[in-house]
Every structure is written in structure tokens, then in C-alpha cells.
mmCIF file of N, CA and C in Angstrom:
data_model
loop_
_atom_site.group_PDB
_atom_site.id
_atom_site.type_symbol
_atom_site.label_atom_id
_atom_site.label_comp_id
_atom_site.label_asym_id
_atom_site.label_seq_id
_atom_site.Cartn_x
_atom_site.Cartn_y
_atom_site.Cartn_z
ATOM 1 N N UNK V 454 103.329 33.451 -1.668
ATOM 2 C CA UNK V 454 103.361 34.671 -2.437
ATOM 3 C C UNK V 454 104.369 35.603 -1.767
ATOM 4 N N UNK V 455 105.220 36.189 -2.587
ATOM 5 C CA UNK V 455 106.246 37.097 -2.105
ATOM 6 C C UNK V 455 105.914 38.524 -2.499
ATOM 7 N N UNK V 456 106.373 39.461 -1.678
ATOM 8 C CA UNK V 456 106.320 40.867 -2.063
ATOM 9 C C UNK V 456 107.754 41.305 -2.296
ATOM 10 N N UNK V 457 108.000 41.874 -3.461
ATOM 11 C CA UNK V 457 109.333 42.334 -3.822
ATOM 12 C C UNK V 457 109.554 43.754 -3.311
ATOM 13 N N UNK V 458 110.807 44.191 -3.325
ATOM 14 C CA UNK V 458 111.166 45.518 -2.834
ATOM 15 C C UNK V 458 110.435 46.628 -3.584
ATOM 16 N N UNK V 459 110.094 46.396 -4.846
ATOM 17 C CA UNK V 459 109.381 47.413 -5.627
ATOM 18 C C UNK V 459 107.868 47.349 -5.422
ATOM 19 N N UNK V 460 107.405 46.462 -4.528
ATOM 20 C CA UNK V 460 105.977 46.348 -4.246
ATOM 21 C C UNK V 460 105.251 45.323 -5.093
ATOM 22 N N UNK V 461 105.930 44.766 -6.089
ATOM 23 C CA UNK V 461 105.276 43.769 -6.937
ATOM 24 C C UNK V 461 105.126 42.450 -6.183
ATOM 25 N N UNK V 462 104.222 41.611 -6.676
ATOM 26 C CA UNK V 462 103.951 40.314 -6.063
ATOM 27 C C UNK V 462 104.499 39.210 -6.950
ATOM 28 N N UNK V 463 105.050 38.174 -6.328
ATOM 29 C CA UNK V 463 105.603 37.034 -7.054
ATOM 30 C C UNK V 463 104.996 35.762 -6.485
ATOM 31 N N UNK V 464 104.565 34.871 -7.353
ATOM 32 C CA UNK V 464 103.981 33.594 -6.941
ATOM 33 C C UNK V 464 104.812 32.461 -7.517
ATOM 34 N N UNK V 465 105.096 31.468 -6.693
ATOM 35 C CA UNK V 465 105.870 30.326 -7.150
ATOM 36 C C UNK V 465 105.574 29.095 -6.318
ATOM 37 N N UNK V 466 106.279 28.010 -6.644
ATOM 38 C CA UNK V 466 106.117 26.719 -5.975
ATOM 39 C C UNK V 466 107.453 26.337 -5.353
ATOM 40 N N UNK V 467 107.418 25.781 -4.146
ATOM 41 C CA UNK V 467 108.647 25.339 -3.481
ATOM 42 C C UNK V 467 108.364 24.148 -2.581
ATOM 43 N N UNK V 468 109.311 23.230 -2.539
ATOM 44 C CA UNK V 468 109.212 22.112 -1.588
ATOM 45 C C UNK V 468 109.741 22.545 -0.225
ATOM 46 N N UNK V 469 110.809 23.340 -0.227
ATOM 47 C CA UNK V 469 111.428 23.837 1.003
ATOM 48 C C UNK V 469 111.319 25.360 0.973
ATOM 49 N N UNK V 470 110.350 25.886 1.682
ATOM 50 C CA UNK V 470 110.024 27.309 1.606
ATOM 51 C C UNK V 470 111.176 28.197 2.070
ATOM 52 N N UNK V 471 111.815 27.858 3.174
ATOM 53 C CA UNK V 471 112.915 28.688 3.684
ATOM 54 C C UNK V 471 114.105 28.696 2.726
ATOM 55 N N UNK V 472 114.427 27.543 2.147
ATOM 56 C CA UNK V 472 115.525 27.484 1.178
ATOM 57 C C UNK V 472 115.206 28.341 -0.034
ATOM 58 N N UNK V 473 113.993 28.224 -0.527
ATOM 59 C CA UNK V 473 113.605 28.977 -1.721
ATOM 60 C C UNK V 473 113.594 30.476 -1.446
ATOM 61 N N UNK V 474 113.137 30.871 -0.281
ATOM 62 C CA UNK V 474 113.142 32.287 0.079
ATOM 63 C C UNK V 474 114.574 32.820 0.131
ATOM 64 N N UNK V 475 115.484 32.041 0.696
ATOM 65 C CA UNK V 475 116.882 32.479 0.742
ATOM 66 C C UNK V 475 117.487 32.541 -0.664
ATOM 67 N N UNK V 476 117.045 31.678 -1.578
ATOM 68 C CA UNK V 476 117.502 31.763 -2.967
ATOM 69 C C UNK V 476 116.992 33.052 -3.612
ATOM 70 N N UNK V 477 115.736 33.360 -3.415
ATOM 71 C CA UNK V 477 115.175 34.580 -3.997
ATOM 72 C C UNK V 477 115.884 35.827 -3.466
ATOM 73 N N UNK V 478 116.352 35.772 -2.229
ATOM 74 C CA UNK V 478 117.026 36.923 -1.633
ATOM 75 C C UNK V 478 118.533 36.933 -1.872
ATOM 76 N N UNK V 479 119.038 35.983 -2.647
ATOM 77 C CA UNK V 479 120.446 35.971 -3.005
ATOM 78 C C UNK V 479 121.366 35.407 -1.940
ATOM 79 N N UNK V 480 120.810 34.791 -0.912
ATOM 80 C CA UNK V 480 121.630 34.200 0.143
ATOM 81 C C UNK V 480 122.163 32.832 -0.274
ATOM 82 N N UNK V 481 121.547 32.219 -1.269
ATOM 83 C CA UNK V 481 121.958 30.930 -1.836
ATOM 84 C C UNK V 481 121.843 31.036 -3.346
ATOM 85 N N UNK V 482 122.567 30.195 -4.068
ATOM 86 C CA UNK V 482 122.418 30.193 -5.531
ATOM 87 C C UNK V 482 121.002 29.780 -5.929
ATOM 88 N N UNK V 483 120.525 30.341 -7.003
ATOM 89 C CA UNK V 483 119.185 30.021 -7.492
ATOM 90 C C UNK V 483 118.277 31.227 -7.359
ATOM 91 N N UNK V 484 117.008 31.004 -7.432
ATOM 92 C CA UNK V 484 116.046 32.101 -7.371
ATOM 93 C C UNK V 484 115.614 32.485 -8.763
ATOM 94 N N UNK V 485 114.475 33.085 -8.841
ATOM 95 C CA UNK V 485 113.905 33.461 -10.132
ATOM 96 C C UNK V 485 114.560 34.725 -10.675
ATOM 97 N N UNK V 486 114.677 34.797 -11.971
ATOM 98 C CA UNK V 486 115.215 35.988 -12.622
ATOM 99 C C UNK V 486 114.404 37.224 -12.224
ATOM 100 N N UNK V 487 113.096 37.051 -12.109
ATOM 101 C CA UNK V 487 112.218 38.174 -11.756
ATOM 102 C C UNK V 487 112.603 38.789 -10.411
ATOM 103 N N UNK V 488 112.888 37.958 -9.420
ATOM 104 C CA UNK V 488 113.164 38.492 -8.083
ATOM 105 C C UNK V 488 114.601 38.980 -7.918
ATOM 106 N N UNK V 489 115.512 38.591 -8.797
ATOM 107 C CA UNK V 489 116.919 39.004 -8.663
ATOM 108 C C UNK V 489 117.091 40.512 -8.685
ATOM 109 N N UNK V 490 116.289 41.191 -9.455
ATOM 110 C CA UNK V 490 116.416 42.648 -9.552
ATOM 111 C C UNK V 490 115.420 43.376 -8.656
ATOM 112 N N UNK V 491 114.726 42.637 -7.809
ATOM 113 C CA UNK V 491 113.698 43.238 -6.951
ATOM 114 C C UNK V 491 113.885 42.830 -5.492
ATOM 115 N N UNK V 492 115.117 42.664 -5.080
ATOM 116 C CA UNK V 492 115.421 42.253 -3.712
ATOM 117 C C UNK V 492 115.444 43.449 -2.781
ATOM 118 N N UNK V 493 115.174 43.210 -1.501
ATOM 119 C CA UNK V 493 114.816 41.942 -0.886
ATOM 120 C C UNK V 493 113.341 41.612 -1.108
ATOM 121 N N UNK V 494 113.044 40.340 -0.993
ATOM 122 C CA UNK V 494 111.652 39.897 -1.063
ATOM 123 C C UNK V 494 111.245 39.413 0.316
ATOM 124 N N UNK V 495 109.947 39.484 0.587
ATOM 125 C CA UNK V 495 109.457 38.962 1.865
ATOM 126 C C UNK V 495 108.241 38.094 1.616
ATOM 127 N N UNK V 496 108.113 37.098 2.437
ATOM 128 C CA UNK V 496 107.025 36.145 2.316
ATOM 129 C C UNK V 496 105.755 36.750 2.891
ATOM 130 N N UNK V 497 104.708 36.811 2.061
ATOM 131 C CA UNK V 497 103.413 37.314 2.511
ATOM 132 C C UNK V 497 102.468 36.190 2.885
ATOM 133 N N UNK V 498 102.526 35.097 2.122
ATOM 134 C CA UNK V 498 101.535 34.045 2.307
ATOM 135 C C UNK V 498 102.014 32.759 1.662
ATOM 136 N N UNK V 499 101.665 31.654 2.280
ATOM 137 C CA UNK V 499 101.941 30.347 1.686
ATOM 138 C C UNK V 499 100.818 29.397 2.059
ATOM 139 N N UNK V 500 100.696 28.343 1.281
ATOM 140 C CA UNK V 500 99.731 27.301 1.609
ATOM 141 C C UNK V 500 100.337 25.958 1.248
ATOM 142 N N UNK V 501 99.868 24.926 1.908
ATOM 143 C CA UNK V 501 100.335 23.570 1.658
ATOM 144 C C UNK V 501 99.281 22.831 0.854
ATOM 145 N N UNK V 502 99.730 22.119 -0.163
ATOM 146 C CA UNK V 502 98.827 21.318 -0.991
ATOM 147 C C UNK V 502 99.301 19.871 -0.979
ATOM 148 N N UNK V 503 98.489 18.988 -1.533
ATOM 149 C CA UNK V 503 98.750 17.553 -1.426
ATOM 150 C C UNK V 503 99.951 17.061 -2.232
ATOM 151 N N UNK V 504 100.189 17.640 -3.406
ATOM 152 C CA UNK V 504 101.294 17.170 -4.242
ATOM 153 C C UNK V 504 101.734 18.264 -5.208
ATOM 154 N N UNK V 505 102.799 17.990 -5.958
ATOM 155 C CA UNK V 505 103.360 18.995 -6.874
ATOM 156 C C UNK V 505 102.362 19.399 -7.956
ATOM 157 N N UNK V 506 101.605 18.444 -8.448
ATOM 158 C CA UNK V 506 100.617 18.745 -9.479
ATOM 159 C C UNK V 506 99.592 19.756 -8.969
ATOM 160 N N UNK V 507 99.110 19.544 -7.769
ATOM 161 C CA UNK V 507 98.150 20.478 -7.171
ATOM 162 C C UNK V 507 98.798 21.841 -6.948
ATOM 163 N N UNK V 508 100.079 21.842 -6.557
ATOM 164 C CA UNK V 508 100.797 23.098 -6.344
ATOM 165 C C UNK V 508 100.925 23.884 -7.643
ATOM 166 N N UNK V 509 101.267 23.200 -8.723
ATOM 167 C CA UNK V 509 101.413 23.876 -10.016
ATOM 168 C C UNK V 509 100.078 24.407 -10.527
ATOM 169 N N UNK V 510 99.013 23.663 -10.290
ATOM 170 C CA UNK V 510 97.683 24.136 -10.691
ATOM 171 C C UNK V 510 97.293 25.380 -9.901
ATOM 172 N N UNK V 511 97.580 25.374 -8.598
ATOM 173 C CA UNK V 511 97.258 26.527 -7.758
ATOM 174 C C UNK V 511 98.100 27.735 -8.172
ATOM 175 N N UNK V 512 99.385 27.506 -8.426
ATOM 176 C CA UNK V 512 100.267 28.584 -8.874
ATOM 177 C C UNK V 512 99.733 29.208 -10.164
ATOM 178 N N UNK V 513 99.354 28.377 -11.114
ATOM 179 C CA UNK V 513 98.828 28.862 -12.390
ATOM 180 C C UNK V 513 97.572 29.706 -12.169
ATOM 181 N N UNK V 514 96.687 29.234 -11.312
ATOM 182 C CA UNK V 514 95.444 29.967 -11.040
ATOM 183 C C UNK V 514 95.737 31.324 -10.403
ATOM 184 N N UNK V 515 96.667 31.363 -9.468
ATOM 185 C CA UNK V 515 96.996 32.627 -8.797
ATOM 186 C C UNK V 515 97.689 33.579 -9.758
ATOM 187 N N UNK V 516 98.584 33.067 -10.593
ATOM 188 C CA UNK V 516 99.289 33.930 -11.542
ATOM 189 C C UNK V 516 98.342 34.558 -12.559
ATOM 190 N N UNK V 517 97.223 33.937 -12.802
ATOM 191 C CA UNK V 517 96.250 34.490 -13.755
ATOM 192 C C UNK V 517 95.433 35.632 -13.150
ATOM 193 N N UNK V 518 95.454 35.781 -11.834
ATOM 194 C CA UNK V 518 94.687 36.838 -11.178
ATOM 195 C C UNK V 518 95.342 38.196 -11.401
ATOM 196 N N UNK V 519 94.533 39.226 -11.446
ATOM 197 C CA UNK V 519 95.086 40.580 -11.487
ATOM 198 C C UNK V 519 95.572 40.934 -10.075
ATOM 199 N N UNK V 520 96.350 41.983 -9.961
ATOM 200 C CA UNK V 520 96.915 42.378 -8.667
ATOM 201 C C UNK V 520 95.833 42.596 -7.613
ATOM 202 N N UNK V 521 94.754 43.265 -7.986
ATOM 203 C CA UNK V 521 93.675 43.539 -7.024
ATOM 204 C C UNK V 521 93.088 42.241 -6.478
ATOM 205 N N UNK V 522 92.916 41.251 -7.334
ATOM 206 C CA UNK V 522 92.383 39.961 -6.882
ATOM 207 C C UNK V 522 93.387 39.229 -5.986
ATOM 208 N N UNK V 523 94.674 39.364 -6.292
ATOM 209 C CA UNK V 523 95.690 38.750 -5.430
ATOM 210 C C UNK V 523 95.665 39.391 -4.044
ATOM 211 N N UNK V 524 95.517 40.702 -3.999
ATOM 212 C CA UNK V 524 95.450 41.391 -2.708
ATOM 213 C C UNK V 524 94.207 40.979 -1.929
ATOM 214 N N UNK V 525 93.095 40.796 -2.619
ATOM 215 C CA UNK V 525 91.876 40.315 -1.951
ATOM 216 C C UNK V 525 92.085 38.903 -1.412
ATOM 217 N N UNK V 526 92.779 38.079 -2.164
ATOM 218 C CA UNK V 526 93.093 36.728 -1.709
ATOM 219 C C UNK V 526 93.924 36.782 -0.425
ATOM 220 N N UNK V 527 94.897 37.672 -0.384
ATOM 221 C CA UNK V 527 95.733 37.818 0.804
ATOM 222 C C UNK V 527 94.924 38.276 2.012
ATOM 223 N N UNK V 528 93.955 39.160 1.793
ATOM 224 C CA UNK V 528 93.123 39.658 2.893
ATOM 225 C C UNK V 528 92.286 38.545 3.513
ATOM 226 N N UNK V 529 91.888 37.567 2.710
ATOM 227 C CA UNK V 529 91.029 36.480 3.185
ATOM 228 C C UNK V 529 91.803 35.393 3.908
ATOM 229 N N UNK V 530 93.119 35.340 3.717
ATOM 230 C CA UNK V 530 93.936 34.267 4.273
ATOM 231 C C UNK V 530 94.556 34.703 5.592
ATOM 232 N N UNK V 531 94.820 33.750 6.482
ATOM 233 C CA UNK V 531 95.557 34.100 7.698
ATOM 234 C C UNK V 531 96.973 34.513 7.323
ATOM 235 N N UNK V 532 97.600 35.378 8.098
ATOM 236 C CA UNK V 532 98.959 35.813 7.761
ATOM 237 C C UNK V 532 99.930 34.644 7.792
ATOM 238 N N UNK V 533 100.963 34.757 7.014
ATOM 239 C CA UNK V 533 101.976 33.707 6.952
ATOM 240 C C UNK V 533 102.780 33.715 8.249
ATOM 241 N N UNK V 534 102.993 32.553 8.804
ATOM 242 C CA UNK V 534 103.719 32.449 10.063
ATOM 243 C C UNK V 534 105.208 32.222 9.863
ATOM 244 N N UNK V 535 105.627 32.024 8.632
ATOM 245 C CA UNK V 535 107.045 31.790 8.361
ATOM 246 C C UNK V 535 107.828 33.084 8.530
ATOM 247 N N UNK V 536 109.091 32.981 8.942
ATOM 248 C CA UNK V 536 109.904 34.190 9.089
ATOM 249 C C UNK V 536 110.068 34.904 7.755
ATOM 250 N N UNK V 537 110.130 36.213 7.796
ATOM 251 C CA UNK V 537 110.330 36.991 6.576
ATOM 252 C C UNK V 537 111.811 37.291 6.414
ATOM 253 N N UNK V 538 112.166 37.846 5.280
ATOM 254 C CA UNK V 538 113.572 38.119 4.993
ATOM 255 C C UNK V 538 114.098 39.249 5.865
ATOM 256 N N UNK V 539 115.410 39.270 6.001
ATOM 257 C CA UNK V 539 116.060 40.363 6.721
ATOM 258 C C UNK V 539 116.250 41.514 5.753
ATOM 259 N N UNK V 540 116.118 42.728 6.243
ATOM 260 C CA UNK V 540 116.345 43.912 5.398
ATOM 261 C C UNK V 540 117.635 44.567 5.761
#
């Protein structure tokens, strides 16, 4: 889960988390249209699942949550250990 510069939250799926984060921040080609206008983004939380199907199911479930529920989910999880974006 990413936090955008405007404070909004973005949820997605990635095989290579660092590559995808750099795409969202415009350091590489690609990235979601949503995050292009809300840079920089920073990584708040990630989890590893068994396969792409499980990842897509988890993404769908998280995207259906309201913001308050997403924030509660973040409070229950250990902080993400991956490096965050440069500002």
C-alpha cells in the first residue's frame, strides 16, 4: 500500500516491489495513472502471498475497504521494512 503526496492511499500488485515503486515515482517508465499526478509516493506496507491469483484477490479485498478500514489494517501490521521514496 502506498501513500501519495496528497495523502491518498493506493493499493496494487507487484512482482518486483522496488521496480514498481520507482515506476510510480516516475524514475522508470510505467506506473499507474492514479499515482502520476500524486507524486511522490511512499511505501507504507506490503505483504507476500503465494501466487498472483492470491495477490489479486487480496488487492481486490483491500480496494473494497473504506479509508478508515485501510488505516486500521495498517495499524495492525508491522511497518514495511522496504526503503521509501526519496523526497
